[in-house]
Short mmCIF file of C-alpha atoms in Angstrom, two decimals:
data_model
loop_
_atom_site.label_atom_id
_atom_site.label_comp_id
_atom_site.label_asym_id
_atom_site.label_seq_id
_atom_site.Cartn_x
_atom_site.Cartn_y
_atom_site.Cartn_z
CA MET K 1 -16.71 -36.06 22.20
CA PRO K 2 -15.39 -34.74 26.00
CA LYS K 3 -15.76 -37.19 28.10
CA ALA K 4 -18.82 -36.88 31.29
CA ALA K 5 -17.58 -37.27 35.40
CA SER K 6 -16.45 -40.80 35.89
CA LYS K 7 -20.26 -42.65 36.94
CA GLY K 8 -20.27 -43.10 40.64
CA ALA K 9 -18.00 -40.06 41.40
CA LYS K 10 -19.73 -37.19 43.36
CA LEU K 11 -19.35 -33.88 42.17
CA VAL K 12 -18.59 -31.06 44.69
CA TYR K 13 -19.84 -28.01 43.93
CA PRO K 14 -18.09 -23.86 45.06
CA ALA K 15 -19.84 -22.92 48.50
CA GLY K 16 -23.00 -21.76 46.89
CA CYS K 17 -23.59 -23.02 43.70
CA LYS K 18 -26.78 -25.85 42.86
CA GLU K 19 -25.73 -27.97 40.64
CA VAL K 20 -26.26 -28.10 36.48
CA SER K 21 -27.76 -31.01 35.03
CA GLY K 22 -29.41 -32.32 32.26
CA ASP K 23 -33.10 -32.49 33.23
CA MET K 24 -33.31 -29.09 34.58
CA ASN K 25 -35.73 -25.66 32.20
CA LYS K 26 -33.02 -23.74 30.71
CA GLU K 27 -33.99 -21.27 33.25
CA GLU K 28 -33.11 -22.41 35.74
CA LEU K 29 -29.46 -24.04 33.76
CA VAL K 30 -28.37 -20.56 33.59
CA LYS K 31 -30.04 -18.89 36.28
CA ARG K 32 -26.91 -21.44 38.18
CA LEU K 33 -24.60 -21.97 36.11
CA LYS K 34 -23.99 -18.13 36.48
CA ALA K 35 -23.47 -18.73 39.44
CA LEU K 36 -21.18 -21.26 39.25
CA ALA K 37 -19.04 -19.64 36.60
CA ARG K 38 -19.27 -15.95 39.25
CA ALA K 39 -17.49 -18.56 41.88
CA PHE K 40 -15.11 -20.06 38.98
CA GLN K 41 -13.90 -16.55 38.83
CA ASP K 42 -12.74 -15.61 42.88
CA MET K 43 -11.28 -19.21 42.99
CA GLY K 44 -7.85 -19.36 42.98
CA GLN K 45 -5.34 -22.19 43.01
CA ASP K 46 -5.48 -23.89 46.03
CA ASP K 47 -7.72 -27.06 46.55
CA ASN K 48 -8.69 -27.23 42.95
CA GLU K 49 -8.38 -31.12 43.15
CA LYS K 50 -11.82 -31.16 44.10
CA TYR K 51 -13.11 -29.24 41.17
CA THR K 52 -12.16 -32.59 39.20
CA GLU K 53 -14.83 -34.02 38.54
CA LEU K 54 -17.13 -31.09 38.39
CA ALA K 55 -14.33 -29.99 35.60
CA LEU K 56 -15.46 -33.45 32.82
CA HIS K 57 -18.78 -32.56 33.48
CA LEU K 58 -19.07 -28.80 32.16
CA ALA K 59 -17.06 -30.69 29.65
CA SER K 60 -19.93 -33.52 28.29
CA GLU K 61 -21.34 -33.17 24.98
CA PHE K 62 -24.73 -31.66 26.73
CA PHE K 63 -23.28 -28.35 27.62
CA ILE K 64 -21.08 -27.81 24.92
CA ASP K 65 -23.78 -28.75 22.14
CA HIS K 66 -26.16 -27.50 24.35
CA SER K 67 -28.41 -24.67 21.89
CA SER K 68 -28.85 -22.04 24.74
CA LYS K 69 -25.77 -19.84 23.28
CA ASP K 70 -26.03 -18.58 27.03
CA VAL K 71 -25.63 -21.46 28.19
CA ARG K 72 -22.65 -21.89 25.98
CA LEU K 73 -20.61 -18.64 26.62
CA LEU K 74 -21.20 -19.48 30.83
CA VAL K 75 -19.74 -23.20 30.51
CA ALA K 76 -17.11 -20.95 28.43
CA CYS K 77 -16.07 -18.96 30.58
CA CYS K 78 -16.97 -20.87 33.51
CA ILE K 79 -13.75 -24.19 31.74
CA ALA K 80 -11.93 -20.83 30.88
CA ASP K 81 -10.90 -20.28 34.22
CA VAL K 82 -9.84 -24.38 35.14
CA PHE K 83 -7.50 -23.37 33.06
CA ARG K 84 -6.44 -20.60 35.78
CA ILE K 85 -7.71 -22.76 37.88
CA PHE K 86 -5.53 -26.01 37.42
CA ALA K 87 -2.64 -24.39 35.86
CA PRO K 88 -0.25 -25.89 34.56
CA GLU K 89 -1.91 -28.90 34.25
CA ALA K 90 -5.48 -28.71 33.11
CA PRO K 91 -7.82 -31.54 34.51
CA TYR K 92 -8.37 -32.36 30.74
CA THR K 93 -5.97 -35.27 29.36
CA ASN K 94 -7.50 -37.19 27.22
CA GLN K 95 -6.19 -35.32 23.17
CA ASP K 96 -8.87 -36.00 22.38
CA GLN K 97 -11.63 -33.94 24.45
CA LEU K 98 -8.86 -30.98 24.22
CA LYS K 99 -9.67 -31.04 20.83
CA GLU K 100 -13.17 -31.08 21.31
CA ILE K 101 -12.98 -28.06 24.19
CA PHE K 102 -10.52 -25.51 22.05
CA LEU K 103 -12.57 -26.46 19.19
CA PHE K 104 -16.24 -25.50 21.21
CA LEU K 105 -14.08 -22.28 23.23
CA ILE K 106 -13.02 -20.56 19.83
CA LYS K 107 -16.27 -20.97 18.69
CA GLN K 108 -17.54 -18.95 21.87
CA LEU K 109 -14.90 -16.14 21.34
CA ARG K 110 -17.16 -15.41 17.83
CA GLY K 111 -18.99 -13.16 19.31
CA LEU K 112 -16.98 -10.94 20.18
CA ASP K 113 -17.43 -9.67 16.36
CA ASP K 114 -20.46 -6.95 18.05
CA PRO K 115 -18.57 -4.88 21.01
CA GLU K 116 -22.36 -3.39 21.94
CA ALA K 117 -23.83 -7.08 21.99
CA PRO K 118 -25.30 -6.96 25.88
CA GLN K 119 -22.80 -10.49 26.88
CA PHE K 120 -20.15 -8.55 25.57
CA LYS K 121 -18.75 -8.20 28.52
CA ARG K 122 -19.11 -11.78 29.57
CA TYR K 123 -17.06 -12.26 26.26
CA PHE K 124 -15.10 -10.00 26.72
CA TYR K 125 -13.97 -11.99 29.60
CA LEU K 126 -13.27 -15.56 28.57
CA LEU K 127 -10.34 -13.61 25.49
CA GLU K 128 -9.60 -12.14 28.73
CA ASN K 129 -9.05 -15.33 30.47
CA LEU K 130 -7.31 -18.19 27.76
CA ALA K 131 -5.52 -14.51 26.72
CA TRP K 132 -3.74 -14.31 29.85
CA VAL K 133 -3.20 -17.83 30.71
CA LYS K 134 -2.38 -18.41 28.17
CA SER K 135 -5.00 -21.71 27.97
CA PHE K 136 -4.21 -22.51 23.86
CA ASN K 137 -0.91 -23.33 24.36
CA ILE K 138 -1.87 -26.51 26.37
CA CYS K 139 -2.26 -27.31 22.34
CA ILE K 140 1.22 -27.09 21.48
CA GLU K 141 1.89 -30.42 22.28
CA LEU K 142 -1.76 -32.09 20.87
CA GLU K 143 -0.81 -33.46 17.44
CA ASP K 144 -3.88 -31.79 15.10
CA ASN K 145 -3.06 -28.36 16.74
CA GLN K 146 -1.98 -26.87 13.91
CA GLU K 147 -6.12 -27.48 12.56
CA ILE K 148 -7.01 -25.67 16.24
CA PHE K 149 -4.47 -22.89 15.08
CA CYS K 150 -5.82 -22.62 11.87
CA SER K 151 -9.61 -22.13 13.70
CA LEU K 152 -8.61 -19.35 16.35
CA PHE K 153 -6.22 -17.20 13.67
CA LYS K 154 -9.21 -17.43 10.99
CA LEU K 155 -12.01 -16.16 13.55
CA MET K 156 -9.70 -13.34 14.61
CA PHE K 157 -8.98 -11.80 11.17
CA ASP K 158 -13.14 -12.22 10.59
CA ILE K 159 -14.69 -11.03 13.26
CA ILE K 160 -12.13 -8.12 14.50
CA ASN K 161 -12.73 -4.66 13.45
CA ASP K 162 -13.05 -1.62 14.13
CA LYS K 163 -15.48 -0.95 17.00
CA HIS K 164 -13.53 -3.18 19.14
CA THR K 165 -10.51 -1.07 21.33
CA ALA K 166 -7.30 -1.64 21.82
CA LYS K 167 -7.61 -3.93 24.54
CA VAL K 168 -9.33 -5.82 22.68
CA LYS K 169 -6.48 -6.13 20.00
CA ASN K 170 -3.59 -6.92 22.20
CA PHE K 171 -5.85 -9.47 24.17
CA MET K 172 -6.71 -10.87 20.85
CA LEU K 173 -2.36 -11.10 19.86
CA ASP K 174 -1.78 -11.97 23.54
CA MET K 175 -3.14 -15.58 22.91
CA MET K 176 -1.93 -15.45 19.55
CA CYS K 177 1.68 -15.33 19.91
CA PRO K 178 3.03 -17.37 21.80
CA LEU K 179 1.39 -20.70 18.87
CA ILE K 180 3.52 -19.02 16.84
CA ALA K 181 6.51 -17.79 18.77
CA GLU K 182 6.40 -21.55 21.10
CA ALA K 183 4.83 -24.03 19.00
CA ASP K 184 8.10 -26.32 16.19
CA SER K 185 6.55 -25.88 13.82
CA VAL K 186 3.98 -22.69 11.39
CA SER K 187 1.98 -24.86 8.74
CA GLN K 188 1.49 -23.41 5.54
CA LYS K 189 -2.50 -23.02 5.79
CA LEU K 190 -1.86 -20.65 9.20
CA LEU K 191 0.84 -18.61 7.66
CA ASP K 192 -1.77 -18.46 4.89
CA ILE K 193 -4.17 -17.01 6.47
CA ILE K 194 -1.30 -14.20 7.86
CA LEU K 195 -0.82 -12.82 5.33
CA VAL K 196 -3.77 -12.62 2.97
CA ASN K 197 -4.83 -10.50 5.00
CA ILE K 198 -1.28 -7.86 4.61
CA ILE K 199 -2.06 -8.02 1.05
CA GLU K 200 -4.60 -6.50 -2.00
CA PRO K 201 -7.43 -6.50 -2.18
CA TRP K 202 -8.10 -7.10 2.01
CA LYS K 203 -6.40 -5.55 3.11
CA SER K 204 -7.72 -3.45 1.69
CA GLN K 205 -11.64 -4.60 3.01
CA ASN K 206 -10.26 -4.99 6.48
CA ARG K 207 -7.93 -2.45 7.64
CA GLN K 208 -8.14 -3.80 11.29
CA ALA K 209 -7.31 -7.39 10.20
CA TYR K 210 -4.37 -6.08 8.12
CA ASP K 211 -2.50 -3.58 10.56
CA LEU K 212 -3.69 -7.69 13.37
CA ALA K 213 -0.86 -10.10 11.33
CA LYS K 214 0.66 -6.93 10.94
CA ASP K 215 1.94 -6.61 14.63
CA LEU K 216 1.12 -10.67 15.28
CA ILE K 217 4.67 -10.57 12.27
CA LYS K 218 6.21 -7.48 14.24
CA ARG K 219 6.14 -9.47 17.46
CA THR K 220 6.82 -12.58 16.43
CA SER K 221 9.64 -11.30 13.79
CA ASN K 222 12.21 -14.36 14.00
CA ALA K 223 9.24 -17.03 15.69
CA ILE K 224 8.15 -16.54 11.94
CA GLU K 225 11.11 -16.11 9.95
CA PRO K 226 11.97 -19.90 9.03
CA TYR K 227 8.44 -20.83 7.44
CA ILE K 228 7.93 -17.26 5.76
CA GLN K 229 11.48 -17.98 3.69
CA THR K 230 10.78 -21.47 3.23
CA PHE K 231 7.45 -20.20 1.53
CA PHE K 232 9.42 -18.28 -0.79
CA ASN K 233 12.52 -20.82 -1.39
CA ASN K 234 9.49 -22.72 -2.96
CA ALA K 235 7.93 -19.79 -4.69
CA LEU K 236 10.83 -18.79 -6.23
CA MET K 237 13.59 -21.29 -6.82
CA LEU K 238 11.04 -24.66 -6.85
CA GLY K 239 8.11 -23.41 -8.04
CA LYS K 240 5.80 -25.47 -5.66
CA THR K 241 3.14 -23.28 -5.49
CA SER K 242 -0.23 -25.36 -5.49
CA GLU K 243 0.54 -25.75 -1.66
CA SER K 244 -0.26 -22.19 -1.32
CA GLU K 245 -3.26 -19.39 -1.13
CA VAL K 246 -1.05 -16.76 -1.33
CA SER K 247 0.97 -17.90 -4.00
CA ASP K 248 -0.21 -16.23 -6.65
CA HIS K 249 0.88 -12.91 -4.49
CA ILE K 250 4.01 -13.19 -4.07
CA PHE K 251 5.38 -10.10 -5.47
CA LYS K 252 2.92 -8.31 -3.22
CA LEU K 253 3.75 -10.36 -0.19
CA ILE K 254 7.26 -9.63 -0.44
CA TYR K 255 6.63 -6.03 -0.30
CA GLU K 256 4.15 -5.42 2.41
CA LEU K 257 6.32 -7.75 5.10
CA ASN K 258 10.01 -5.48 3.37
CA MET K 259 7.32 -1.65 5.21
CA ILE K 260 7.15 -4.38 7.84
CA SER K 261 9.58 -5.94 8.96
CA PRO K 262 12.72 -5.87 6.84
CA SER K 263 14.47 -8.07 8.90
CA ILE K 264 12.51 -11.13 7.66
CA LEU K 265 13.49 -10.79 4.32
CA LEU K 266 17.37 -10.78 4.29
CA ALA K 267 17.43 -14.49 3.15
CA VAL K 268 15.14 -13.84 0.22
CA LEU K 269 16.15 -10.75 -1.53
CA PRO K 270 18.83 -12.39 -3.12
CA GLN K 271 16.67 -14.52 -4.56
CA LEU K 272 15.24 -11.36 -5.88
CA GLU K 273 19.11 -10.80 -8.01
CA PHE K 274 18.04 -13.91 -9.26
CA LYS K 275 14.99 -12.69 -10.92
CA LEU K 276 16.21 -9.84 -12.55
CA LYS K 277 18.25 -11.73 -15.10
CA SER K 278 15.46 -13.93 -15.69
CA ASN K 279 14.58 -15.26 -19.00
CA ASP K 280 11.19 -14.23 -19.29
CA GLU K 281 10.07 -11.18 -19.25
CA GLY K 282 6.89 -11.19 -17.80
CA GLU K 283 8.84 -12.54 -14.60
CA ARG K 284 11.77 -9.67 -14.96
CA LYS K 285 8.80 -7.00 -15.30
CA ALA K 286 7.28 -7.98 -12.64
CA VAL K 287 10.17 -8.34 -9.83
CA THR K 288 11.25 -4.85 -11.32
CA LYS K 289 7.65 -3.34 -10.85
CA LEU K 290 8.62 -4.43 -7.10
CA LEU K 291 12.34 -4.00 -6.46
CA ALA K 292 11.46 0.02 -8.54
CA ARG K 293 8.92 0.38 -5.12
CA MET K 294 10.61 -0.91 -2.96
CA PHE K 295 13.79 1.04 -3.25
CA SER K 296 11.81 4.62 -3.46
CA ASP K 297 8.88 4.17 -0.69
CA THR K 298 9.53 7.25 1.84
CA ASP K 299 11.32 5.32 3.79
CA SER K 300 13.50 3.21 1.71
CA ASP K 301 16.97 2.52 3.57
CA LEU K 302 16.85 -1.15 1.30
CA ALA K 303 19.88 0.69 -2.09
CA VAL K 304 21.60 1.85 0.87
CA GLN K 305 21.34 -1.46 2.89
CA ASN K 306 22.00 -4.49 0.08
CA LYS K 307 24.02 -2.24 -2.64
CA PRO K 308 24.09 -6.05 -4.50
CA LEU K 309 20.18 -5.77 -5.66
CA TRP K 310 20.23 -1.89 -6.35
CA LEU K 311 23.45 -2.34 -9.57
CA CYS K 312 21.48 -5.86 -10.64
CA PHE K 313 18.37 -3.09 -10.13
CA LEU K 314 19.50 -0.31 -12.20
CA GLY K 315 21.00 -2.48 -14.86
CA ARG K 316 16.99 -3.11 -16.17
CA PHE K 317 16.84 0.68 -16.87
CA ASN K 318 19.08 -1.17 -19.97
CA ASP K 319 16.80 -3.99 -20.84
CA ILE K 320 16.27 -5.18 -23.41
CA SER K 321 12.26 -5.52 -23.47
CA ALA K 322 10.44 -1.71 -23.57
CA SER K 323 8.42 -2.07 -21.00
CA VAL K 324 10.38 -3.07 -18.65
CA ARG K 325 12.65 -0.02 -18.76
CA THR K 326 9.06 2.00 -19.14
CA ILE K 327 8.57 0.38 -16.11
CA CYS K 328 12.35 1.91 -14.41
CA VAL K 329 11.78 5.41 -15.92
CA GLN K 330 8.24 5.87 -14.73
CA TYR K 331 9.77 4.88 -10.85
CA SER K 332 12.23 7.40 -11.64
CA GLN K 333 10.91 10.53 -9.98
CA GLN K 334 9.65 8.61 -7.00
CA PHE K 335 14.08 8.11 -6.51
CA LEU K 336 14.50 11.66 -7.38
CA ILE K 337 11.80 13.64 -4.58
CA ASN K 338 12.39 10.63 -2.33
CA HIS K 339 16.79 9.99 -2.13
CA PRO K 340 18.75 12.88 -2.98
CA ALA K 341 22.50 10.54 -2.50
CA LEU K 342 20.32 7.92 -5.44
CA ARG K 343 20.22 11.42 -7.61
CA GLY K 344 23.24 10.97 -9.26
CA ASP K 345 22.48 7.40 -10.65
CA MET K 346 19.06 8.60 -12.21
CA THR K 347 20.81 11.05 -13.67
CA GLU K 348 23.81 8.15 -15.43
CA ASN K 349 20.94 6.23 -16.01
CA LEU K 350 18.36 8.36 -18.12
CA LYS K 351 20.60 10.11 -19.35
CA GLN K 352 20.70 7.32 -22.15
CA ARG K 353 17.16 6.70 -21.66
CA GLN K 354 16.35 9.77 -23.01
CA HIS K 355 17.46 9.17 -26.08
CA ASP K 356 15.94 5.97 -26.58
CA GLN K 357 14.44 4.92 -29.87
CA GLU K 358 11.69 4.01 -27.63
CA GLU K 359 9.35 7.03 -27.99
CA ASN K 360 7.50 6.46 -25.41
CA ILE K 361 10.03 6.41 -22.68
CA ARG K 362 12.00 9.91 -24.15
CA TYR K 363 8.33 10.64 -23.62
CA ASP K 364 8.78 9.28 -19.71
CA VAL K 365 12.09 10.16 -19.27
CA VAL K 366 10.67 13.63 -19.95
CA GLN K 367 7.57 13.81 -17.55
CA SER K 368 9.91 12.15 -14.78
CA ILE K 369 12.28 15.06 -14.77
CA ILE K 370 9.75 17.35 -14.50
CA ALA K 371 6.78 15.99 -12.02
CA ALA K 372 10.59 15.69 -9.80
CA ALA K 373 11.47 19.52 -10.75
CA LYS K 374 7.37 20.78 -9.72
CA LYS K 375 7.84 19.12 -6.40
CA ASP K 376 11.53 20.10 -5.92
CA LEU K 377 12.86 22.00 -7.72
CA PRO K 378 16.32 22.38 -6.10
CA GLY K 379 16.83 18.71 -5.54
CA ILE K 380 16.37 18.42 -9.26
CA ASN K 381 20.90 19.21 -10.66
CA ASP K 382 20.98 21.26 -13.87
CA GLU K 383 21.99 18.61 -16.02
CA LEU K 384 19.02 16.95 -15.74
CA LEU K 385 17.14 19.98 -17.07
CA GLY K 386 19.52 19.55 -19.68
CA PHE K 387 17.55 16.63 -20.84
CA VAL K 388 14.55 18.34 -20.52
CA LYS K 389 15.75 21.29 -23.26
CA GLU K 390 17.42 18.84 -25.43
CA ARG K 391 13.97 17.38 -26.21
CA THR K 392 12.80 20.82 -27.30
CA LEU K 393 14.21 19.36 -30.41
CA ASP K 394 13.25 15.11 -30.04
CA LYS K 395 12.24 14.34 -33.94
CA LYS K 396 9.15 12.48 -32.30
CA PHE K 397 5.63 16.46 -31.42
CA LYS K 398 4.46 14.14 -28.35
CA VAL K 399 8.48 14.09 -26.72
CA ARG K 400 8.66 17.75 -28.07
CA ARG K 401 5.49 18.67 -26.82
CA GLU K 402 5.82 17.40 -22.62
CA ALA K 403 9.25 19.22 -23.14
CA LEU K 404 8.24 22.56 -24.03
CA LEU K 405 4.94 22.96 -21.72
CA GLY K 406 7.06 22.13 -19.14
CA LEU K 407 10.21 24.43 -18.40
CA GLY K 408 7.01 26.41 -19.19
CA HIS K 409 4.91 25.53 -16.22
CA LEU K 410 8.55 25.46 -14.48
CA PHE K 411 9.69 28.86 -15.88
CA LYS K 412 5.58 30.05 -14.82
CA LYS K 413 5.83 28.00 -11.54
CA VAL K 414 9.30 29.72 -10.03
CA MET K 415 8.87 33.39 -11.65
CA SER K 416 5.17 33.13 -9.67
CA LYS K 417 6.98 33.39 -6.17
CA SER K 418 6.57 36.24 -5.39
CA GLU K 419 9.06 36.69 -2.23
CA ASP K 420 11.82 37.91 -2.82
CA THR K 421 14.23 35.41 -0.67
CA GLU K 422 17.25 34.73 -1.66
CA GLU K 423 17.12 30.02 -3.05
CA ASN K 424 14.52 32.13 -5.46
CA LYS K 425 16.72 34.65 -6.83
CA GLU K 426 18.78 31.30 -7.72
CA LEU K 427 15.70 30.17 -8.46
CA ARG K 428 14.96 32.18 -11.19
CA LYS K 429 18.69 32.19 -12.89
CA ARG K 430 18.78 29.15 -12.84
CA VAL K 431 14.90 28.50 -15.39
CA ASP K 432 16.39 31.74 -16.73
CA TRP K 433 17.12 30.06 -20.10
CA MET K 434 13.41 28.61 -20.83
CA LYS K 435 11.67 31.11 -22.19
CA ASP K 436 14.60 31.53 -23.89
CA ARG K 437 14.00 27.39 -24.68
CA VAL K 438 10.23 27.81 -25.37
CA ILE K 439 9.88 31.16 -27.29
CA ASN K 440 12.58 29.20 -30.31
CA GLY K 441 10.57 26.41 -30.77
CA TYR K 442 8.87 28.60 -32.42
CA TYR K 443 11.05 27.61 -35.69
CA GLN K 444 9.61 24.77 -35.73
CA THR K 445 8.18 24.46 -38.77
CA ASN K 446 5.17 22.02 -37.59
CA ILE K 447 2.56 24.05 -37.15
CA GLU K 448 1.19 22.13 -34.09
CA ASP K 449 4.38 23.41 -32.50
CA ARG K 450 4.23 27.05 -33.42
CA LEU K 451 0.52 26.71 -31.63
CA VAL K 452 1.85 24.43 -27.92
CA VAL K 453 4.55 27.97 -28.20
CA GLU K 454 1.82 30.48 -28.71
CA ARG K 455 0.00 27.85 -26.06
CA ILE K 456 3.05 28.02 -23.69
CA PHE K 457 3.47 31.95 -23.72
CA ASN K 458 0.03 32.99 -23.32
CA THR K 459 -0.98 30.97 -20.28
CA CYS K 460 3.11 31.20 -18.02
CA LEU K 461 5.70 33.30 -19.54
CA VAL K 462 2.65 36.58 -19.78
CA PRO K 463 -0.15 34.32 -18.22
CA TYR K 464 -3.92 35.89 -19.87
CA MET K 465 -5.14 36.14 -16.76
CA LEU K 466 -3.20 38.83 -15.04
CA ASP K 467 -4.17 42.87 -14.98
CA VAL K 468 -2.10 44.43 -17.78
CA LYS K 469 -0.20 46.34 -16.33
CA GLU K 470 1.30 42.82 -14.35
CA ARG K 471 1.52 42.07 -18.31
CA MET K 472 2.95 44.54 -19.77
CA LYS K 473 5.81 43.81 -17.31
CA ARG K 474 5.98 40.25 -18.27
CA LEU K 475 6.49 41.26 -21.64
CA TYR K 476 8.71 43.85 -20.85
CA TYR K 477 11.65 41.04 -18.75
CA LEU K 478 11.34 39.37 -21.59
CA TYR K 479 12.44 42.06 -24.33
CA ALA K 480 15.03 42.82 -21.96
CA THR K 481 15.99 39.56 -21.58
CA LEU K 482 15.40 36.44 -24.20
CA ASP K 483 18.83 36.36 -26.82
CA GLN K 484 18.05 37.34 -30.47
CA SER K 485 17.19 34.48 -31.56
CA ALA K 486 13.59 34.44 -29.50
CA ILE K 487 13.44 37.33 -30.01
CA LYS K 488 13.22 37.32 -33.41
CA ALA K 489 11.03 34.32 -32.47
CA LEU K 490 8.96 36.73 -30.01
CA ASN K 491 8.51 39.08 -33.13
CA GLU K 492 7.18 36.60 -35.05
CA LEU K 493 5.14 35.16 -33.06
CA LEU K 494 2.95 38.32 -32.59
CA LYS K 495 3.22 39.79 -35.64
CA MET K 496 1.46 35.79 -36.57
CA GLN K 497 -1.13 36.26 -33.27
CA TYR K 498 -1.64 40.48 -34.75
CA SER K 499 -2.43 39.29 -38.56
CA LEU K 500 -5.18 36.45 -36.82
CA ARG K 501 -6.50 38.59 -35.21
CA CYS K 502 -7.69 41.05 -37.99
CA HIS K 503 -8.91 38.49 -40.98
CA VAL K 504 -11.11 36.98 -37.55
CA ARG K 505 -12.24 41.11 -37.33
CA GLY K 506 -12.73 41.73 -40.95
CA LEU K 507 -14.58 38.41 -41.93
CA LEU K 508 -17.01 38.89 -38.49
CA ASP K 509 -17.34 42.24 -40.27
CA LEU K 510 -17.79 41.05 -43.95
CA HIS K 511 -20.11 38.53 -42.33
CA SER K 512 -22.25 40.88 -40.11
CA ARG K 513 -22.96 43.05 -43.69
CA ASP K 514 -24.68 39.89 -45.12
CA LEU K 515 -23.14 40.59 -48.23
CA GLN K 516 -23.55 38.25 -51.01
CA THR K 517 -21.47 39.11 -54.49
CA ALA K 518 -18.82 36.53 -55.40
CA ASP K 519 -16.32 39.03 -54.51
CA SER K 520 -17.89 39.33 -50.60
CA VAL K 521 -18.33 35.56 -50.70
CA SER K 522 -14.64 35.02 -52.62
CA LEU K 523 -13.03 37.84 -49.97
CA MET K 524 -13.85 35.59 -46.97
CA MET K 525 -13.35 32.47 -48.38
CA SER K 526 -9.61 33.74 -48.79
CA LYS K 527 -9.97 34.98 -45.37
CA VAL K 528 -11.11 31.39 -43.68
CA TYR K 529 -8.31 29.41 -45.81
CA PHE K 530 -5.59 31.67 -44.40
CA LEU K 531 -7.23 31.30 -40.64
CA SER K 532 -7.36 26.97 -41.14
CA SER K 533 -3.61 27.17 -42.51
CA LYS K 534 -2.41 28.70 -39.39
#
């Protein structure tokens, strides 16, 4: 516990300030402390020696454990000014005493949590003073400094909120950053307190704490890098996870740190290459997903900066595990959209995966290419679209259906562009074959395939929602440009639709007559049977 002033020592007070002691009521004590706080606030560093005993007196147990919040706050402001006035040598020399004083100051900083509170200005002054003077740097020399730093950092992350101004946040950072940048070590506990704020669900629960942690990491990246590297080395290579509270979120951390400060991970990424070749399927799956996100992000240049890791990642397209291959294929959409330079690699690997033995992977190949083409058709090469064309003949209906619908929607999107620009003309040429491929799908004997083709015809090729004149133009265009095989299929489609309409009309006519003769019932049943089979 902080010691009081030496017995018998005379306490010297600044001019205009009265004695403060434990034998006065709260109101009078607060009044005198306010005057003392103002005096210390206006005081420079000259003639500070005469206030040494007063500084020790203010740090005594009576004041820092006082039941009044106002008393504690005023004493904290006075002590903060003591550190400023006496800098660089504080009047408090005992390590235990210093520890108690700084833990006391941290507790008072909790008052920053409500910027609308009446006393906030005084709490802000306390923060500003401690940050400007770098008072907490004194703790770097203490044996128990990590306990103090952990308490301070945890409090800052707990109280920061969207009501705080940029000035408050910057003072917090000014107070915290030197404790990382200038300290001899950073404990795992302190590292956990920082890192937990950049991963879900904590990231979303307190966005301001995330921003504070992000800025802290950016400002101290060089100093904090060795400790982060040691943490990942212990978790990834040595399997030491019990020492950290965030070790269960190792891949989330790598992703977020790569977004915040990629340079921190320069020594960590080669370890991921090793993990990509792990015998553990779950581990390969997790690392593949992590790298897929990191490589495919919009502004990522990781594939260029780390070619060996990129090539190792591409190898997962041929992984023995279907779930790993699925992840690669599903993320290919992002690569095709965000990274033109990587489209060649993606095309080569999707070429293999479109023949994958797993139906769902072939389905994902089609889905990824179509999704990318809908967003950026000029960026999707004809070879990729050819993969979709090939899948319209897949042995599984699920894949055929996705391929046919995808081509139909792409055709509709391009043909709906009214502007007659050179770019649109070129796009129309590129998608012209799609209508033929879709209509030729009507040759399939499976009724489900035929229904899909009819649906595409009515919604994409000759959309039913257009007015009659425009629909006739679309139909005329089809007849004028379809190949002979597709023309025959289209005639068959129209003939079938006409036949179905006739049977429905006849069925409704029989039903409206309400005839109950055997011949009428037999005729109705024959029409129902015909309709159900088409």
